[in-house]
XYZ file of C-alpha atoms in Angstrom:
715
model
C -15.549 -8.026 -44.574
C -13.404 -9.468 -42.138
C -10.384 -11.256 -43.747
C -10.018 -15.021 -43.741
C -8.598 -16.640 -40.289
C -5.692 -17.762 -42.544
C -4.864 -14.243 -43.441
C -2.121 -12.089 -41.544
C -1.529 -8.735 -42.989
C 2.337 -7.568 -42.116
C 5.224 -5.517 -42.928
C 8.579 -6.788 -44.498
C 11.203 -4.791 -44.465
C 14.973 -5.114 -46.309
C 17.679 -2.344 -45.910
C 17.794 -0.196 -49.044
C 14.424 -1.209 -49.997
C 10.769 0.005 -49.376
C 8.990 -1.981 -47.065
C 6.203 -4.538 -48.778
C 2.736 -4.799 -46.926
C 1.395 -8.249 -47.757
C -1.439 -10.766 -46.813
C 0.490 -13.502 -45.321
C -1.209 -16.751 -46.244
C -0.540 -18.928 -43.295
C -1.726 -22.221 -45.294
C 0.948 -21.479 -48.286
C 4.472 -22.855 -47.649
C 6.906 -20.645 -45.896
C 9.521 -21.096 -48.925
C 6.784 -20.086 -51.524
C 6.264 -16.699 -49.229
C 9.578 -15.932 -49.371
C 9.938 -16.547 -53.345
C 7.387 -14.062 -53.475
C 8.997 -11.826 -51.342
C 12.522 -11.951 -52.986
C 10.540 -11.815 -56.301
C 8.975 -8.367 -55.510
C 12.556 -7.029 -54.615
C 14.164 -9.101 -57.953
C 16.326 -11.091 -55.711
C 17.583 -14.519 -56.972
C 18.175 -17.638 -54.565
C 15.299 -17.380 -52.156
C 16.442 -20.473 -50.221
C 19.005 -18.034 -49.080
C 16.870 -15.735 -47.375
C 14.311 -16.163 -44.276
C 12.321 -13.591 -42.193
C 12.693 -12.677 -38.652
C 11.386 -10.239 -36.322
C 12.099 -6.848 -36.152
C 11.310 -6.297 -32.392
C 12.177 -8.672 -29.493
C 14.810 -11.351 -29.684
C 14.623 -11.065 -33.411
C 13.568 -14.512 -33.752
C 13.594 -16.436 -37.473
C 10.426 -17.217 -38.362
C 10.130 -21.287 -39.286
C 7.419 -23.679 -40.219
C 6.674 -24.377 -36.402
C 6.543 -21.041 -34.950
C 4.789 -19.083 -37.949
C 1.575 -19.301 -36.287
C 2.670 -16.713 -33.824
C 2.662 -13.948 -36.498
C -0.261 -11.671 -35.709
C -1.898 -8.709 -38.032
C 0.372 -5.578 -37.729
C 3.458 -7.610 -37.039
C 6.722 -6.381 -38.763
C 9.383 -8.552 -40.501
C 12.607 -8.396 -42.239
C 14.223 -10.302 -44.998
C 17.631 -11.470 -43.549
C 20.117 -14.379 -44.311
C 19.282 -17.821 -43.516
C 20.230 -19.194 -40.334
C 22.328 -21.759 -42.111
C 24.080 -19.249 -44.296
C 24.159 -16.658 -41.445
C 25.602 -19.792 -39.333
C 28.739 -20.567 -42.001
C 29.264 -16.873 -42.201
C 29.864 -16.255 -38.584
C 31.942 -19.376 -38.294
C 33.879 -18.113 -40.692
C 34.356 -14.732 -39.219
C 34.932 -16.174 -35.809
C 38.106 -17.632 -36.916
C 39.029 -14.338 -39.209
C 42.520 -13.070 -38.224
C 41.454 -9.434 -38.819
C 40.485 -8.356 -35.190
C 37.794 -5.843 -35.995
C 35.470 -8.242 -38.224
C 36.369 -11.125 -35.693
C 35.155 -9.012 -32.750
C 31.481 -7.679 -34.947
C 31.157 -11.644 -36.073
C 31.066 -12.480 -32.205
C 29.260 -10.124 -30.881
C 26.344 -10.684 -33.930
C 26.801 -14.292 -32.837
C 25.756 -13.614 -29.340
C 22.926 -11.861 -30.390
C 21.981 -14.442 -32.592
C 22.744 -17.678 -30.236
C 19.201 -16.727 -28.295
C 17.407 -18.126 -31.355
C 16.855 -21.942 -31.121
C 16.866 -22.459 -35.025
C 20.576 -20.468 -35.503
C 21.790 -22.048 -32.612
C 21.201 -25.667 -34.122
C 22.608 -24.636 -37.514
C 25.812 -23.120 -35.466
C 26.123 -26.214 -33.056
C 26.031 -28.473 -35.917
C 29.066 -26.424 -37.891
C 31.073 -27.437 -34.853
C 30.679 -23.888 -33.544
C 31.231 -24.550 -30.074
C 35.045 -26.074 -30.587
C 35.669 -22.930 -32.367
C 34.451 -20.481 -29.460
C 36.418 -22.564 -27.040
C 39.581 -22.810 -29.209
C 39.234 -18.776 -28.957
C 38.899 -18.891 -24.902
C 41.836 -21.187 -24.738
C 44.472 -19.085 -27.278
C 43.010 -15.418 -26.971
C 45.488 -13.289 -24.820
C 43.501 -9.928 -24.747
C 40.727 -9.935 -22.344
C 38.603 -7.312 -24.446
C 35.512 -7.619 -26.132
C 36.022 -10.742 -28.248
C 36.819 -12.582 -25.032
C 33.124 -10.919 -23.789
C 31.507 -11.639 -26.567
C 32.531 -15.387 -26.833
C 31.793 -15.936 -23.629
C 28.180 -14.784 -23.788
C 27.910 -16.747 -27.132
C 28.826 -19.728 -25.544
C 26.292 -19.289 -22.181
C 23.435 -18.371 -24.823
C 23.989 -21.675 -27.004
C 24.220 -23.955 -24.093
C 20.511 -22.699 -22.685
C 19.234 -24.254 -25.218
C 20.384 -27.543 -23.942
C 21.065 -29.242 -27.316
C 24.747 -30.470 -26.194
C 26.467 -31.261 -22.951
C 29.070 -29.137 -20.882
C 31.277 -32.703 -21.255
C 31.747 -31.232 -24.964
C 34.261 -28.900 -23.286
C 38.001 -29.649 -22.435
C 39.063 -29.235 -18.909
C 41.637 -26.577 -20.256
C 38.513 -24.828 -21.413
C 37.270 -24.936 -17.975
C 40.589 -23.790 -16.050
C 40.872 -20.760 -18.350
C 37.173 -19.345 -17.673
C 38.201 -19.944 -13.898
C 41.059 -18.026 -14.211
C 39.020 -15.073 -15.485
C 37.350 -15.646 -11.874
C 40.319 -15.496 -10.085
C 42.324 -12.756 -11.936
C 41.153 -9.121 -10.692
C 39.774 -7.555 -14.123
C 38.781 -4.302 -14.870
C 36.162 -5.628 -17.046
C 33.569 -7.107 -14.835
C 31.384 -8.163 -17.431
C 34.271 -11.194 -18.376
C 33.914 -11.959 -14.697
C 30.452 -12.159 -14.385
C 29.591 -14.275 -17.774
C 32.510 -16.533 -16.526
C 30.896 -17.269 -12.659
C 27.425 -17.866 -14.904
C 28.968 -20.698 -17.359
C 31.053 -22.001 -13.779
C 27.587 -22.225 -12.190
C 26.312 -24.020 -15.207
C 28.941 -26.452 -15.652
C 28.641 -26.800 -11.695
C 25.179 -27.588 -12.225
C 25.332 -30.321 -14.767
C 26.414 -32.947 -12.699
C 29.470 -33.598 -14.814
C 32.647 -34.407 -13.814
C 33.752 -30.640 -14.603
C 32.109 -29.731 -11.968
C 34.725 -30.933 -9.659
C 37.146 -29.779 -11.329
C 35.553 -25.982 -10.756
C 35.524 -26.764 -7.203
C 39.182 -27.006 -7.390
C 39.832 -24.085 -9.135
C 37.612 -21.343 -7.468
C 38.356 -21.094 -4.108
C 35.740 -20.116 -1.325
C 37.693 -17.248 -0.552
C 37.961 -15.879 -3.963
C 34.299 -16.125 -4.168
C 34.000 -14.038 -0.913
C 36.201 -11.373 -2.136
C 33.974 -11.080 -5.381
C 31.147 -10.927 -3.229
C 32.230 -7.932 -1.528
C 32.601 -5.766 -4.986
C 29.720 -3.309 -5.074
C 27.987 -4.718 -8.160
C 24.364 -6.152 -7.784
C 24.921 -8.380 -10.948
C 28.513 -9.290 -9.485
C 26.786 -10.146 -6.462
C 23.817 -12.569 -7.619
C 26.168 -14.450 -9.948
C 28.556 -14.894 -7.399
C 25.678 -16.046 -5.288
C 24.603 -18.197 -7.633
C 27.700 -20.286 -7.782
C 27.909 -20.729 -4.169
C 24.271 -22.271 -4.304
C 25.018 -24.277 -6.896
C 28.534 -25.532 -5.468
C 26.620 -26.487 -2.201
C 23.943 -28.233 -3.750
C 26.368 -30.562 -5.787
C 28.284 -32.020 -2.470
C 27.277 -34.123 0.225
C 26.154 -33.294 3.862
C 29.519 -33.432 5.234
C 31.104 -30.773 2.734
C 28.216 -28.782 2.821
C 28.389 -28.379 6.327
C 32.425 -27.775 6.359
C 32.422 -25.116 3.256
C 29.303 -23.269 5.309
C 30.854 -23.216 8.748
C 34.060 -21.753 6.982
C 31.849 -18.874 5.086
C 30.146 -18.188 8.641
C 33.273 -18.000 10.059
C 34.422 -15.428 7.382
C 31.552 -13.624 8.193
C 29.403 -13.871 5.288
C 26.376 -14.267 6.937
C 26.860 -10.814 8.617
C 27.765 -9.395 5.218
C 25.053 -10.371 3.431
C 22.608 -8.928 6.160
C 24.142 -5.574 6.420
C 25.114 -4.999 2.944
C 22.697 -7.045 0.711
C 19.619 -7.310 2.738
C 19.611 -3.628 4.498
C 21.227 -2.013 1.257
C 19.576 -3.459 -1.722
C 16.148 -1.398 -2.151
C 14.626 -4.294 -4.324
C 16.272 -7.624 -3.635
C 14.660 -8.951 -6.996
C 13.658 -12.717 -7.563
C 17.195 -14.023 -8.135
C 18.840 -13.034 -4.989
C 15.762 -13.655 -3.210
C 15.794 -17.214 -4.411
C 19.872 -17.764 -3.569
C 19.031 -16.285 0.022
C 16.128 -18.604 0.495
C 17.807 -21.630 -0.660
C 21.168 -20.732 1.691
C 18.577 -20.749 4.394
C 17.179 -24.112 3.530
C 20.479 -25.785 3.451
C 22.081 -24.252 6.260
C 18.813 -25.184 8.424
C 19.239 -28.896 6.509
C 22.576 -29.145 8.515
C 20.197 -29.941 11.484
C 18.349 -32.679 9.896
C 20.340 -35.907 11.197
C 20.309 -34.630 14.855
C 16.550 -34.309 14.214
C 16.224 -37.298 12.753
C 18.318 -39.563 15.208
C 17.586 -40.527 18.801
C 18.990 -40.479 21.925
C 21.597 -43.598 22.553
C 21.853 -44.583 26.374
C 25.646 -45.805 25.274
C 27.058 -42.402 23.781
C 28.804 -40.690 26.411
C 28.971 -37.820 24.933
C 25.453 -37.689 24.777
C 24.862 -38.789 28.417
C 27.218 -35.773 29.106
C 24.848 -33.254 27.753
C 22.211 -34.678 29.560
C 24.243 -34.490 32.883
C 25.081 -31.137 31.979
C 21.475 -30.078 32.199
C 20.859 -31.308 35.871
C 23.985 -29.915 37.016
C 23.723 -26.233 35.634
C 20.099 -26.675 36.994
C 21.126 -28.044 40.826
C 24.637 -27.318 40.866
C 25.118 -27.729 45.034
C 23.333 -31.176 44.840
C 26.050 -31.997 42.231
C 28.969 -30.841 44.580
C 27.516 -32.853 47.127
C 26.747 -35.857 45.217
C 30.668 -37.408 45.307
C 30.038 -38.045 49.643
C 26.580 -40.293 48.574
C 26.165 -44.212 48.085
C 25.371 -45.135 44.494
C 21.963 -45.837 45.234
C 21.251 -42.486 46.826
C 22.744 -40.742 44.193
C 20.546 -42.383 41.845
C 17.480 -41.509 44.058
C 18.827 -37.978 43.921
C 19.168 -37.806 40.043
C 16.195 -39.204 39.597
C 14.316 -36.575 41.645
C 16.426 -34.016 39.831
C 15.294 -35.369 36.718
C 11.872 -35.305 37.680
C 12.145 -31.582 38.392
C 13.805 -30.558 34.805
C 10.219 -32.165 33.212
C 11.202 -35.614 32.406
C 8.698 -38.051 32.121
C 11.276 -40.794 32.610
C 13.385 -39.324 35.326
C 15.068 -42.608 35.943
C 16.112 -43.248 32.473
C 15.716 -39.529 31.052
C 17.208 -40.592 27.727
C 14.140 -42.562 27.081
C 12.292 -38.984 26.631
C 14.699 -38.363 23.686
C 14.134 -41.540 21.939
C 11.513 -40.063 19.531
C 12.544 -38.192 16.515
C 11.859 -35.886 15.215
C 13.049 -33.575 17.124
C 15.441 -36.228 18.370
C 18.533 -35.117 19.411
C 18.003 -31.689 18.409
C 15.889 -31.144 21.382
C 19.029 -31.534 23.585
C 20.770 -29.551 21.739
C 18.625 -26.542 22.459
C 18.101 -27.373 25.865
C 22.035 -27.255 26.766
C 22.329 -24.319 24.474
C 19.499 -22.397 26.293
C 21.376 -23.527 29.749
C 24.825 -22.418 28.589
C 23.346 -19.053 26.406
C 21.123 -18.117 29.404
C 21.841 -19.720 32.336
C 20.299 -17.130 34.550
C 17.053 -17.594 32.725
C 17.414 -21.493 32.912
C 18.098 -21.450 36.379
C 15.321 -19.237 36.733
C 12.825 -21.305 34.743
C 13.894 -24.627 36.572
C 13.718 -23.400 40.166
C 10.459 -21.497 39.625
C 8.561 -24.822 38.821
C 10.518 -26.977 41.135
C 8.964 -25.082 43.961
C 5.522 -25.150 42.432
C 3.465 -28.548 43.054
C 3.884 -30.997 40.708
C 0.692 -30.693 38.599
C 0.778 -26.658 38.377
C 4.850 -27.153 37.481
C 5.723 -26.338 33.599
C 7.955 -29.473 32.666
C 10.780 -27.893 31.352
C 12.544 -30.843 29.265
C 8.858 -31.898 28.038
C 7.956 -28.571 26.819
C 11.664 -28.270 24.969
C 11.359 -31.092 23.325
C 7.537 -30.251 21.849
C 8.677 -26.717 21.487
C 11.645 -27.610 19.477
C 9.472 -30.059 17.226
C 7.037 -27.089 16.610
C 10.179 -24.664 15.429
C 11.154 -27.678 12.968
C 7.656 -27.641 11.744
C 7.311 -23.772 11.800
C 10.731 -23.862 9.634
C 10.520 -26.818 7.465
C 14.040 -28.161 8.706
C 14.724 -30.875 6.233
C 12.528 -30.037 3.656
C 14.557 -29.458 0.171
C 14.425 -26.166 -1.383
C 11.905 -25.306 -3.804
C 13.228 -24.288 -7.191
C 11.362 -21.202 -7.185
C 11.411 -20.256 -3.544
C 12.497 -16.861 -2.792
C 10.570 -16.716 1.099
C 13.797 -16.280 3.198
C 13.567 -15.037 6.639
C 15.919 -11.629 7.190
C 16.079 -13.052 11.006
C 17.908 -16.033 9.797
C 20.646 -13.684 8.919
C 20.470 -11.342 11.902
C 22.132 -13.716 13.869
C 24.188 -17.009 14.132
C 22.813 -20.126 15.791
C 19.535 -18.956 14.202
C 17.514 -22.100 15.358
C 18.571 -22.251 18.841
C 18.702 -18.446 19.504
C 14.639 -18.737 18.933
C 14.353 -21.428 21.165
C 15.571 -19.500 23.869
C 13.020 -17.112 23.339
C 10.316 -19.471 22.991
C 10.885 -21.487 25.707
C 10.923 -18.537 27.906
C 7.577 -17.354 26.291
C 6.012 -20.832 26.721
C 6.815 -20.355 30.443
C 5.245 -16.881 30.691
C 2.284 -18.664 29.079
C 2.062 -21.104 31.092
C 1.886 -18.986 34.450
C -0.590 -16.335 32.467
C -2.856 -19.452 31.948
C -2.513 -20.925 35.304
C -2.018 -24.073 33.301
C -1.517 -27.579 34.864
C 0.114 -30.998 33.319
C -3.590 -31.465 31.842
C -3.416 -28.066 30.033
C -0.018 -29.353 28.205
C -1.529 -29.396 24.886
C -3.859 -26.307 25.537
C -0.343 -24.300 26.333
C 1.451 -25.695 23.313
C -1.347 -24.857 21.296
C -1.657 -21.298 22.346
C 2.241 -20.932 21.960
C 2.429 -22.083 18.787
C -0.391 -19.370 17.524
C 1.802 -16.675 19.419
C 4.705 -17.648 17.253
C 2.602 -18.147 14.003
C 0.886 -14.454 14.181
C 4.455 -13.372 14.836
C 6.085 -14.534 11.794
C 3.018 -13.445 9.681
C 4.485 -10.412 9.652
C 8.095 -11.755 9.786
C 10.550 -9.372 12.776
C 13.997 -8.486 10.975
C 15.871 -8.873 14.125
C 15.837 -11.419 17.004
C 15.390 -7.939 19.349
C 12.135 -7.347 17.238
C 10.888 -11.023 17.505
C 11.368 -10.687 21.298
C 9.426 -7.981 21.846
C 6.712 -8.619 19.648
C 6.029 -12.230 20.681
C 6.130 -11.472 24.333
C 3.910 -8.320 23.742
C 1.392 -11.188 22.060
C 0.242 -12.442 25.821
C -2.448 -14.836 26.293
C -4.851 -12.485 27.087
C -4.195 -10.961 23.525
C -5.103 -13.947 21.889
C -8.193 -14.491 23.906
C -9.089 -10.885 22.542
C -8.281 -11.938 19.088
C -9.669 -15.657 19.340
C -12.764 -13.608 20.932
C -13.185 -11.273 17.995
C -12.753 -13.539 15.306
C -15.391 -15.994 17.543
C -17.854 -13.069 17.535
C -17.568 -12.353 13.606
C -18.068 -15.963 13.002
C -21.704 -16.082 15.422
C -22.930 -13.104 13.649
C -22.215 -14.844 10.345
C -24.264 -18.249 11.392
C -27.259 -16.552 12.816
C -30.085 -17.497 10.353
C -31.066 -14.381 9.389
C -27.543 -13.578 8.157
C -26.983 -16.576 6.207
C -30.101 -15.599 4.376
C -28.388 -11.863 3.560
C -24.933 -13.654 3.087
C -26.782 -15.973 0.037
C -28.429 -12.856 -1.695
C -25.268 -11.238 -1.443
C -22.970 -13.812 -2.652
C -23.767 -13.921 -6.413
C -22.885 -10.471 -6.847
C -19.580 -10.542 -4.901
C -18.531 -13.725 -6.653
C -19.112 -11.822 -10.090
C -17.240 -9.209 -8.572
C -14.094 -11.796 -7.841
C -14.330 -13.033 -11.168
C -13.683 -9.627 -12.391
C -10.607 -9.175 -10.261
C -9.107 -12.764 -11.571
C -9.784 -11.891 -14.977
C -8.392 -8.380 -14.739
C -5.248 -10.299 -12.905
C -4.718 -12.260 -16.001
C -4.906 -9.161 -18.289
C -2.093 -7.781 -16.205
C -0.129 -10.618 -16.745
C 2.523 -12.628 -15.059
C 6.378 -13.352 -15.212
C 7.106 -17.017 -15.097
C 10.430 -19.197 -14.648
C 11.942 -21.220 -17.176
C 12.675 -24.403 -15.352
C 14.575 -27.613 -17.025
C 16.451 -30.337 -15.690
C 19.975 -29.002 -16.440
C 19.941 -26.046 -14.243
C 17.796 -23.295 -12.658
C 17.535 -20.959 -15.505
C 17.284 -17.254 -15.137
C 15.216 -16.649 -18.203
C 11.899 -15.554 -17.437
C 8.685 -15.805 -20.010
C 5.312 -13.735 -19.636
C 1.835 -14.617 -20.405
C -1.274 -12.305 -19.854
C -4.771 -12.425 -21.020
C -5.822 -10.261 -23.894
C -8.488 -7.091 -22.515
C -11.144 -8.716 -24.612
C -10.635 -12.340 -22.666
C -10.497 -14.149 -25.661
C -6.561 -14.964 -26.395
C -4.190 -15.741 -23.915
C -0.819 -13.959 -25.136
C 2.790 -15.076 -23.986
C 6.496 -14.927 -25.014
C 10.084 -14.837 -23.662
C 10.541 -11.431 -21.607
C 13.259 -8.966 -23.093
C 15.846 -7.892 -21.020
C 14.998 -4.400 -18.677
C 10.816 -5.215 -19.873
C 9.281 -6.182 -16.622
C 5.194 -5.832 -18.213
C 5.688 -6.407 -22.264
C 2.440 -5.098 -24.270
C 0.138 -7.717 -26.020
C 1.881 -6.570 -28.876
C 5.320 -7.716 -27.964
C 4.267 -11.833 -26.911
C 4.657 -13.690 -30.207
C 2.552 -16.616 -29.268
C -1.226 -16.881 -28.555
C -4.001 -19.267 -27.615
C -7.288 -18.445 -27.972
C -9.716 -19.331 -24.757
C -11.793 -21.314 -27.362
C -9.241 -23.675 -27.785
C -8.325 -24.516 -24.508
C -9.790 -28.312 -24.071
C -8.920 -28.335 -20.333
C -6.604 -27.192 -17.283
C -4.248 -29.637 -15.355
C -2.719 -29.297 -12.031
C -0.083 -31.012 -10.010
C 1.390 -34.471 -11.067
C -1.158 -34.621 -13.490
C 0.669 -31.846 -15.660
C 3.307 -32.744 -18.395
C 6.266 -31.115 -17.203
C 5.658 -33.086 -13.410
C 5.204 -36.452 -14.958
C 7.797 -35.778 -17.276
C 10.581 -34.561 -14.300
C 9.791 -37.559 -12.117
C 10.612 -36.674 -8.390
C 9.996 -33.116 -7.540
C 9.662 -30.610 -4.809
C 6.667 -30.917 -3.243
C 5.715 -27.026 -3.198
C 6.603 -27.081 -7.239
C 3.934 -29.752 -7.857
C 1.599 -27.835 -5.800
C 2.469 -24.743 -7.659
C 2.124 -26.345 -11.271
C -0.578 -25.961 -13.808
C -0.915 -26.571 -17.855
C -3.210 -25.336 -20.436
C -4.330 -27.911 -22.788
C -5.479 -27.036 -26.444
C -5.461 -28.374 -29.779
C -4.637 -32.427 -29.558
C -1.926 -33.116 -27.876
C -0.573 -28.982 -27.013
C 0.213 -27.719 -23.423
C 1.358 -24.789 -22.068
C 2.973 -25.732 -18.890
C 3.518 -22.833 -16.022
C 5.113 -23.209 -12.641
C 3.590 -20.256 -10.406
C 6.385 -18.244 -8.210
C 4.391 -18.577 -5.157
C 1.161 -20.371 -4.072
C -1.018 -17.135 -4.257
C 0.120 -16.576 -8.001
C -1.087 -20.024 -8.526
C -4.990 -19.479 -6.687
C -5.341 -16.529 -8.947
C -4.306 -17.749 -12.329
C -6.641 -20.766 -11.413
C -9.202 -19.109 -10.519
C -8.861 -16.922 -13.908
C -8.922 -19.725 -15.953
C -11.727 -21.285 -14.470
C -13.712 -18.091 -15.066
C -12.541 -18.021 -18.593
C -13.960 -21.645 -18.986
C -17.075 -20.882 -17.056
C -16.220 -22.974 -14.109
C -16.065 -22.408 -10.337
C -13.405 -20.957 -8.688
C -12.551 -23.338 -6.234
C -9.254 -21.781 -4.590
C -8.985 -20.924 -1.200
C -8.257 -17.232 -2.020
C -11.661 -17.110 -3.778
C -13.532 -18.448 -0.491
C -10.928 -15.859 1.613
C -11.576 -13.069 -0.233
C -15.472 -13.858 -0.196
C -15.464 -14.140 3.450
C -13.777 -10.509 3.666
C -16.378 -9.190 0.744
C -19.146 -10.976 2.695
C -18.331 -10.037 6.093
C -17.335 -6.032 4.832
C -20.254 -5.712 3.228
C -22.066 -7.329 6.317
C -21.218 -5.064 8.299
C -21.976 -2.118 6.619
C -25.687 -3.387 6.141
C -26.001 -3.970 9.883
C -24.451 -1.166 11.046
C -28.106 0.417 11.879
C -28.660 -2.560 14.186
C -25.445 -2.786 16.556
C -26.459 -3.706 20.080
C -29.550 -4.712 18.852
C -29.800 -8.399 18.940
C -31.053 -9.920 15.587
C -34.075 -12.758 15.946
C -33.155 -16.465 14.774
C -36.896 -16.264 13.245
C -38.696 -13.816 11.637
C -41.848 -12.551 13.483
C -45.081 -13.990 12.724
C -47.362 -12.383 10.906
C -50.734 -11.595 12.608
C -54.144 -13.049 11.245
C -56.269 -10.841 9.327
C -58.797 -8.059 11.314
C -62.347 -9.063 11.302
C -63.238 -5.509 10.018
C -61.771 -2.689 8.430
C -63.593 -0.301 10.266
C -60.432 1.072 12.108
C -60.167 2.824 8.797
C -60.373 6.999 9.290
C -62.048 8.971 6.441
C -60.794 12.273 6.053
C -62.645 15.053 5.109
C -61.850 18.275 3.567
C -64.024 20.487 6.545
C -60.730 18.925 8.839
C -58.445 20.937 6.830
């Protein structure tokens, strides 16, 4: 006979006593349960005790989280959070160094629990800890435990960093600036300073003054992955909280100090696995650096700006130097006519007023910058491009200026210049860190590709849009598997010539034509049900495997993770905080759960509670957000790390709820499976045309005399 649903069979331990095996009645008040447990061990004052998980984070059991207790859970009877907080407050102020160290060590471990953290903070515990930091002279275990306790307590977000004094911040910054033997103190100090900067308080400005970029560069070169990750986190926090001008100055200084080269050589190439944290920081650094180009991209050319006019004239003079030298002997009218002719040869539509071609943003002045960079960085290629097309008829000439403007816009779109960094993005380009002037170098390669493709297509001015579409396809196909260096990018994209693009298009078109014939469409329809069932099994298996999700708050991007997975019987979703050094926790370690039968709805995007609460959010974040609604007002909120992860989870949840799987990944997987299955089924019919309609059924014969009667004598 099955036990009632509100009865959970658990074990309770206590030091020096035999464990108790009890049937926990979840409808019974927790205080009454504790009294029964204490009575069984002849313990008085049950209100001074609490239950706590033995494994995992050793979380205290409260009325709010007791529903997560599962059959077979092992708990321990321990001191209640309020008594423990009082004891540790006293221990942290003890004159006995051993007692003080042990108390702070235990405090750092317990501070991860929200119930204990509330009790400790309410007893002015943070003031006690900050006083230890300010007054302690020894930089040993006591200092490390204190810093870790502060970091864990502040993660709960109960109080602001403004609670701490400038003396505290100065002391923590001192730990970063000192060459300490114990790297743990430096790492914890870096993490605390990052949180302070992210908190948008006045203390953030103090951190910027106390910790120099040079010192962070020194720490970045320490061969310690944890240290390098913490340094990158502080770099990113500092750059995100300053204005565009200060950010540009910071990045310019860091690039001069060869930070980019160090990241490319010693982090990207030497780390076997970068990890989510470092990948995110490299992605954000790329976004911030490319974001500096946005003002040039958004601003149009000003005909009254002397510097901009000089840049424009330098393009003409670099392409036609002889004409530029002879221009001094001409009349002003003759000179204007010659300039207009030369600007027309350069591919400007408004040859008389070429600045008007740059009056559209985007790409605005960024297109002019790219053209000037190409003319100075690759003068031979630039001259060859212009002179080669000057000798052609106007209709067959590839217009350099017009092509450059459209190509600049295309690259801005592909690289997402000006878009804010996603809070969970990790897709950085190794190519970005492989050389300076990333966008300009990319432009130099692509503009030469464009000229090559123009010639291969034998294009005219009417084919301009077609050529640009082909070039965009060439760039996109090359970036589908991002190259690691500019030379690799150049080699791969130049090998993907127009004839290769035609072959790829033709192969895709042939596959599409085969799929669209009526007999094949009928076969696809017959196969679709079984293949959708196969995809459904895959999605449910993916949910059973589980996924890591990152905790995100308004205060800062947290480095804490939680895990969610579906039970093998597809009836319960288990979730909980992720332990250190455990990437794939079993169901037993995940203390929270939701029954699939209790799920009322699945929300996405702006409909999610955590998206409505946060106000304006990055578009990518919103597109990857979803919430599972259960009970009355309860929701479990998610933000997927990638779009594919979002699609797989949405498909799995829809499959669990008996709904249609509508993601683009389902459509793509179905197309691949159908295409593969069709090819296998039609393998014997290769090169045999399949009629669009079945052959007609012949009429019935008038008689059946043609039937041959076999006799035994013929045997």
